Amino acid sequence: MGHEEHELVARAQRGERAAFEALVRLHADQLHAVVLRLADDRHEAEEITQETFLRAWRGIDGFKGEARFFTWLYRIGVNEARRSSQRRSGLRAVTSLEQHRIDPRDPAPGPAQAAEHRDVRSALEAAIGALDHDYRAPLVLRDVQGLSTAEAAEIMGLGEAAFKSRLHRARLAVRSAIEPYLSAEDER
Amino acid sequence: MRQMLVHPIRFMRDHRLVASQASAYLDRELDEPARRRVERHVRVCPPCHHLIESLRGTIAGLAGLRAETGVEIADVVIARLRDA
């Protein structure tokens, strides 16, 4: 954490709202980019991002400086996204995501399914969206946002071995879903 | 695949290693002996070569999704904080 950010956190912990607002300006875009990939739509993502900062403001005394501020903040955001995902799951009564959504042995999509995606980007987005939160979050933090394994594991509250295992399974699931596009690109 | 006939136990052991450690290999998180085992095996095993290359393409594709959000979210958050 840089000196300036450290100062802002200390001032926010003394109750200075302006200092916390400066922290919002420093981190909101990046946090929102993560949350957009964890939520189902933009409206839900905005709600999660707002709720994350509200919780952070109310709980900033609980930040002890052992982790970097953004790690602490992202952890709140990822947990908030998980709660939101659980609420959605409760509404939809989905079958076991563990078994059906991320099994790397799932066959690649057929031609009809592939035709629904204009390109590899939309296929990737659909594949990420089909992952359960516990697999989607490691993938988003590590591969989409480019955080280090250590940072992403800390945000998830996981040991590195457990984090890497989830990340690998998530990558295999996405790979399986976009395989036809990878093959098509190889042939060009 | 000739290696599978000459050293079948080693071949299958390395096959399992690649299946479980392909991500760690691509993230450069394997130690040197494990990295060498993966590379040696991938040279002689087409399915593992395909696994590594398709995972590499997947990871590159995911990195390409990193983008601006297109929303001035900080202003929205600050307005909500002031209302709270």
Short mmCIF file of C-alpha atoms in Angstrom, two decimals:
data_model
loop_
_atom_site.label_atom_id
_atom_site.label_comp_id
_atom_site.label_asym_id
_atom_site.label_seq_id
_atom_site.Cartn_x
_atom_site.Cartn_y
_atom_site.Cartn_z
CA MET A 1 0.00 0.00 0.00
CA GLY A 2 1.45 3.35 -1.02
CA HIS A 3 2.02 6.12 1.48
CA GLU A 4 -0.84 8.21 0.09
CA GLU A 5 -3.29 5.32 0.29
CA HIS A 6 -2.09 4.46 3.80
CA GLU A 7 -2.86 8.05 4.82
CA LEU A 8 -6.30 7.91 3.22
CA VAL A 9 -7.12 4.69 5.07
CA ALA A 10 -5.96 6.16 8.39
CA ARG A 11 -8.06 9.29 7.84
CA ALA A 12 -11.08 7.24 6.80
CA GLN A 13 -10.68 5.19 9.98
CA ARG A 14 -10.89 8.47 11.92
CA GLY A 15 -14.24 9.05 10.24
CA GLU A 16 -13.25 11.38 7.39
CA ARG A 17 -15.73 10.64 4.67
CA ALA A 18 -13.75 12.63 2.08
CA ALA A 19 -10.77 10.33 2.58
CA PHE A 20 -12.95 7.28 2.04
CA GLU A 21 -14.40 8.87 -1.09
CA ALA A 22 -10.86 9.27 -2.39
CA LEU A 23 -10.35 5.54 -1.79
CA VAL A 24 -13.55 4.91 -3.74
CA ARG A 25 -12.13 6.87 -6.67
CA LEU A 26 -8.89 4.87 -6.50
CA HIS A 27 -10.50 1.44 -6.51
CA ALA A 28 -14.07 1.59 -7.79
CA ASP A 29 -13.36 0.97 -11.48
CA GLN A 30 -11.17 -2.08 -10.91
CA LEU A 31 -13.48 -3.56 -8.32
CA HIS A 32 -16.45 -2.97 -10.58
CA ALA A 33 -14.65 -4.71 -13.47
CA VAL A 34 -14.29 -7.81 -11.27
CA VAL A 35 -17.87 -7.67 -10.04
CA LEU A 36 -19.22 -7.29 -13.59
CA ARG A 37 -17.78 -10.73 -14.34
CA LEU A 38 -19.20 -12.25 -11.16
CA ALA A 39 -22.71 -10.88 -11.52
CA ASP A 40 -25.38 -11.87 -14.00
CA ASP A 41 -26.01 -8.39 -15.32
CA ARG A 42 -24.93 -4.77 -15.05
CA HIS A 43 -27.69 -3.77 -12.65
CA GLU A 44 -26.74 -6.52 -10.20
CA ALA A 45 -23.06 -5.59 -10.58
CA GLU A 46 -23.75 -1.95 -9.68
CA GLU A 47 -25.71 -3.06 -6.63
CA ILE A 48 -22.88 -5.34 -5.49
CA THR A 49 -20.25 -2.67 -6.02
CA GLN A 50 -22.24 -0.09 -4.06
CA GLU A 51 -22.94 -2.55 -1.26
CA THR A 52 -19.26 -3.48 -1.12
CA PHE A 53 -18.18 0.11 -0.50
CA LEU A 54 -20.98 0.65 2.02
CA ARG A 55 -19.80 -2.39 3.96
CA ALA A 56 -16.19 -1.26 3.66
CA TRP A 57 -17.06 2.22 4.98
CA ARG A 58 -19.02 0.80 7.90
CA GLY A 59 -16.32 -1.75 8.66
CA ILE A 60 -13.16 0.18 7.94
CA ASP A 61 -12.12 0.00 11.59
CA GLY A 62 -11.79 -3.73 11.00
CA PHE A 63 -9.04 -3.18 8.44
CA LYS A 64 -5.83 -3.80 10.36
CA GLY A 65 -3.36 -3.24 7.54
CA GLU A 66 -2.16 -6.85 7.53
CA ALA A 67 -3.29 -7.23 3.91
CA ARG A 68 -3.21 -4.59 1.20
CA PHE A 69 -6.30 -2.37 1.24
CA PHE A 70 -7.49 -3.52 -2.19
CA THR A 71 -7.18 -7.17 -1.10
CA TRP A 72 -9.43 -6.46 1.88
CA LEU A 73 -11.85 -4.51 -0.31
CA TYR A 74 -11.99 -7.15 -3.07
CA ARG A 75 -12.63 -9.81 -0.46
CA ILE A 76 -15.73 -7.92 0.66
CA GLY A 77 -16.76 -7.57 -2.99
CA VAL A 78 -16.26 -11.26 -3.82
CA ASN A 79 -18.20 -12.28 -0.70
CA GLU A 80 -20.98 -9.87 -1.60
CA ALA A 81 -21.09 -11.35 -5.11
CA ARG A 82 -21.28 -14.84 -3.59
CA ARG A 83 -24.24 -13.82 -1.43
CA SER A 84 -25.94 -12.37 -4.47
CA SER A 85 -25.25 -15.56 -6.45
CA GLN A 86 -26.69 -17.67 -3.62
CA ARG A 87 -29.84 -15.56 -3.63
CA ARG A 88 -30.16 -16.14 -7.39
CA SER A 89 -29.57 -19.86 -6.95
CA GLY A 90 -32.25 -20.03 -4.31
CA LEU A 91 -34.70 -18.41 -6.68
CA ARG A 92 -33.89 -20.70 -9.59
CA ALA A 93 -33.51 -23.98 -7.69
CA VAL A 94 -30.73 -25.03 -10.01
CA THR A 95 -29.33 -28.53 -10.06
CA SER A 96 -25.88 -29.16 -8.69
CA LEU A 97 -23.51 -26.74 -10.37
CA GLU A 98 -20.60 -28.70 -9.04
CA GLN A 99 -21.58 -31.68 -11.13
CA HIS A 100 -23.13 -30.11 -14.16
CA ARG A 101 -21.56 -26.77 -14.78
CA ILE A 102 -17.86 -27.19 -14.40
CA ASP A 103 -17.16 -30.79 -15.18
CA PRO A 104 -14.13 -30.61 -17.49
CA ARG A 105 -15.30 -33.80 -19.16
CA ASP A 106 -18.42 -32.10 -20.45
CA PRO A 107 -18.50 -32.39 -24.21
CA ALA A 108 -17.78 -29.34 -26.29
CA PRO A 109 -20.85 -27.44 -27.46
CA GLY A 110 -22.49 -28.74 -30.60
CA PRO A 111 -22.81 -26.75 -33.82
CA ALA A 112 -26.16 -25.26 -32.83
CA GLN A 113 -24.80 -24.04 -29.51
CA ALA A 114 -21.64 -22.77 -31.14
CA ALA A 115 -23.67 -20.84 -33.67
CA GLU A 116 -25.20 -18.84 -30.82
CA HIS A 117 -21.86 -17.17 -30.18
CA ARG A 118 -20.60 -14.72 -32.71
CA ASP A 119 -16.99 -15.16 -31.77
CA VAL A 120 -14.60 -16.49 -29.20
CA ARG A 121 -15.16 -13.50 -26.94
CA SER A 122 -18.86 -14.12 -26.52
CA ALA A 123 -18.16 -17.85 -26.13
CA LEU A 124 -15.69 -17.04 -23.34
CA GLU A 125 -18.18 -14.76 -21.64
CA ALA A 126 -20.87 -17.44 -21.82
CA ALA A 127 -18.48 -20.06 -20.46
CA ILE A 128 -17.50 -17.83 -17.52
CA GLY A 129 -21.15 -17.09 -16.85
CA ALA A 130 -21.93 -20.80 -16.67
CA LEU A 131 -19.41 -21.39 -13.87
CA ASP A 132 -20.45 -21.61 -10.26
CA HIS A 133 -19.25 -18.63 -8.20
CA ASP A 134 -16.56 -20.66 -6.41
CA TYR A 135 -14.89 -21.39 -9.75
CA ARG A 136 -15.77 -18.20 -11.56
CA ALA A 137 -14.16 -15.92 -8.98
CA PRO A 138 -10.66 -17.48 -9.13
CA LEU A 139 -10.76 -17.37 -12.94
CA VAL A 140 -11.86 -13.73 -13.02
CA LEU A 141 -9.34 -12.57 -10.43
CA ARG A 142 -6.37 -14.46 -11.85
CA ASP A 143 -6.93 -14.70 -15.59
CA VAL A 144 -9.21 -11.81 -16.47
CA GLN A 145 -7.98 -9.19 -14.01
CA GLY A 146 -4.41 -10.48 -13.94
CA LEU A 147 -3.86 -10.60 -10.18
CA SER A 148 -1.11 -12.87 -8.88
CA THR A 149 -2.00 -16.30 -7.53
CA ALA A 150 -1.07 -15.13 -4.01
CA GLU A 151 -3.27 -12.01 -4.21
CA ALA A 152 -6.21 -13.84 -5.72
CA ALA A 153 -5.98 -16.71 -3.22
CA GLU A 154 -5.91 -14.23 -0.33
CA ILE A 155 -8.99 -12.45 -1.67
CA MET A 156 -10.78 -15.79 -1.92
CA GLY A 157 -9.67 -16.75 1.60
CA LEU A 158 -8.07 -19.92 0.23
CA GLY A 159 -4.67 -21.52 0.55
CA GLU A 160 -2.69 -21.39 -2.67
CA ALA A 161 -3.01 -25.14 -3.34
CA ALA A 162 -6.80 -25.05 -3.06
CA PHE A 163 -6.94 -21.90 -5.14
CA LYS A 164 -4.81 -23.42 -7.92
CA SER A 165 -6.96 -26.53 -7.97
CA ARG A 166 -10.13 -24.48 -8.47
CA LEU A 167 -8.45 -22.29 -11.06
CA HIS A 168 -7.30 -25.32 -13.04
CA ARG A 169 -10.77 -26.89 -13.03
CA ALA A 170 -12.34 -23.60 -14.06
CA ARG A 171 -9.87 -23.19 -16.93
CA LEU A 172 -10.57 -26.75 -18.10
CA ALA A 173 -14.29 -26.06 -18.12
CA VAL A 174 -13.86 -22.85 -20.12
CA ARG A 175 -11.42 -24.55 -22.48
CA SER A 176 -13.94 -27.29 -23.11
CA ALA A 177 -16.62 -24.72 -23.94
CA ILE A 178 -14.48 -22.70 -26.36
CA GLU A 179 -12.60 -25.60 -27.94
CA PRO A 180 -14.34 -25.23 -31.35
CA TYR A 181 -13.23 -21.60 -31.52
CA LEU A 182 -9.64 -22.41 -30.62
CA SER A 183 -9.55 -25.07 -33.36
CA ALA A 184 -11.07 -22.65 -35.87
CA GLU A 185 -8.41 -20.04 -35.05
CA ASP A 186 -5.66 -22.64 -35.50
CA GLU A 187 -6.97 -23.44 -38.96
CA ARG A 188 -6.85 -19.82 -40.15
CA MET B 1 3.65 -42.40 -28.59
CA ARG B 2 6.63 -44.76 -28.86
CA GLN B 3 7.58 -43.70 -25.32
CA MET B 4 4.39 -45.27 -24.05
CA LEU B 5 5.55 -48.65 -25.35
CA VAL B 6 9.14 -48.31 -24.13
CA HIS B 7 8.42 -46.84 -20.66
CA PRO B 8 4.68 -47.35 -20.07
CA ILE B 9 4.74 -46.66 -16.31
CA ARG B 10 6.75 -43.47 -16.66
CA PHE B 11 4.61 -42.40 -19.60
CA MET B 12 1.35 -42.77 -17.65
CA ARG B 13 2.83 -41.10 -14.57
CA ASP B 14 3.86 -38.11 -16.67
CA HIS B 15 0.50 -38.15 -18.45
CA ARG B 16 -1.25 -37.75 -15.09
CA LEU B 17 1.22 -35.05 -14.10
CA VAL B 18 0.39 -32.99 -17.18
CA ALA B 19 -3.35 -33.45 -16.68
CA SER B 20 -3.16 -32.15 -13.10
CA GLN B 21 -0.38 -29.57 -13.47
CA ALA B 22 -1.01 -28.04 -16.88
CA SER B 23 -2.14 -24.75 -15.34
CA ALA B 24 0.80 -24.64 -12.95
CA TYR B 25 3.11 -25.28 -15.90
CA LEU B 26 1.62 -22.45 -17.94
CA ASP B 27 1.75 -20.14 -14.89
CA ARG B 28 5.47 -21.01 -14.48
CA GLU B 29 4.81 -22.32 -11.00
CA LEU B 30 6.43 -25.75 -11.39
CA ASP B 31 9.90 -26.46 -10.13
CA GLU B 32 12.56 -27.23 -12.71
CA PRO B 33 12.39 -31.08 -12.60
CA ALA B 34 8.59 -31.05 -12.92
CA ARG B 35 8.73 -28.50 -15.73
CA ARG B 36 11.21 -30.69 -17.61
CA ARG B 37 8.99 -33.76 -17.13
CA VAL B 38 6.00 -31.89 -18.54
CA GLU B 39 7.95 -30.65 -21.56
CA ARG B 40 9.47 -34.07 -22.25
CA HIS B 41 6.05 -35.72 -22.10
CA VAL B 42 4.27 -33.09 -24.18
CA ARG B 43 6.77 -33.65 -26.99
CA VAL B 44 5.72 -37.29 -27.34
CA CYS B 45 2.04 -37.21 -26.34
CA PRO B 46 -0.33 -35.46 -28.82
CA PRO B 47 -3.32 -35.30 -26.41
CA CYS B 48 -1.18 -33.59 -23.75
CA HIS B 49 0.31 -31.27 -26.35
CA HIS B 50 -3.23 -30.34 -27.35
CA LEU B 51 -4.21 -29.83 -23.71
CA ILE B 52 -1.33 -27.45 -23.07
CA GLU B 53 -1.84 -25.47 -26.28
CA SER B 54 -5.61 -25.18 -25.90
CA LEU B 55 -5.25 -24.12 -22.26
CA ARG B 56 -2.67 -21.56 -23.34
CA GLY B 57 -5.18 -20.21 -25.88
CA THR B 58 -7.91 -20.16 -23.24
CA ILE B 59 -5.79 -18.16 -20.80
CA ALA B 60 -4.81 -15.69 -23.52
CA GLY B 61 -8.47 -15.30 -24.45
CA LEU B 62 -9.45 -14.65 -20.83
CA ALA B 63 -6.78 -11.96 -20.49
CA GLY B 64 -8.28 -10.33 -23.57
CA LEU B 65 -11.54 -9.80 -21.68
CA ARG B 66 -9.89 -7.28 -19.39
CA ALA B 67 -11.57 -4.02 -20.27
CA GLU B 68 -12.92 -0.71 -19.13
CA THR B 69 -16.28 -0.99 -17.44
CA GLY B 70 -17.79 1.91 -19.34
CA VAL B 71 -19.48 3.17 -16.16
CA GLU B 72 -18.53 6.08 -13.92
CA ILE B 73 -19.15 3.87 -10.96
CA ALA B 74 -17.21 5.98 -8.43
CA ASP B 75 -19.76 8.82 -8.69
CA VAL B 76 -22.63 6.36 -8.25
CA VAL B 77 -20.98 4.81 -5.17
CA ILE B 78 -20.19 8.17 -3.60
CA ALA B 79 -23.78 9.37 -4.10
CA ARG B 80 -25.02 6.19 -2.39
CA LEU B 81 -22.57 6.66 0.50
CA ARG B 82 -23.81 10.21 1.03
CA ASP B 83 -27.40 8.99 1.07
CA ALA B 84 -26.70 6.17 3.53
#
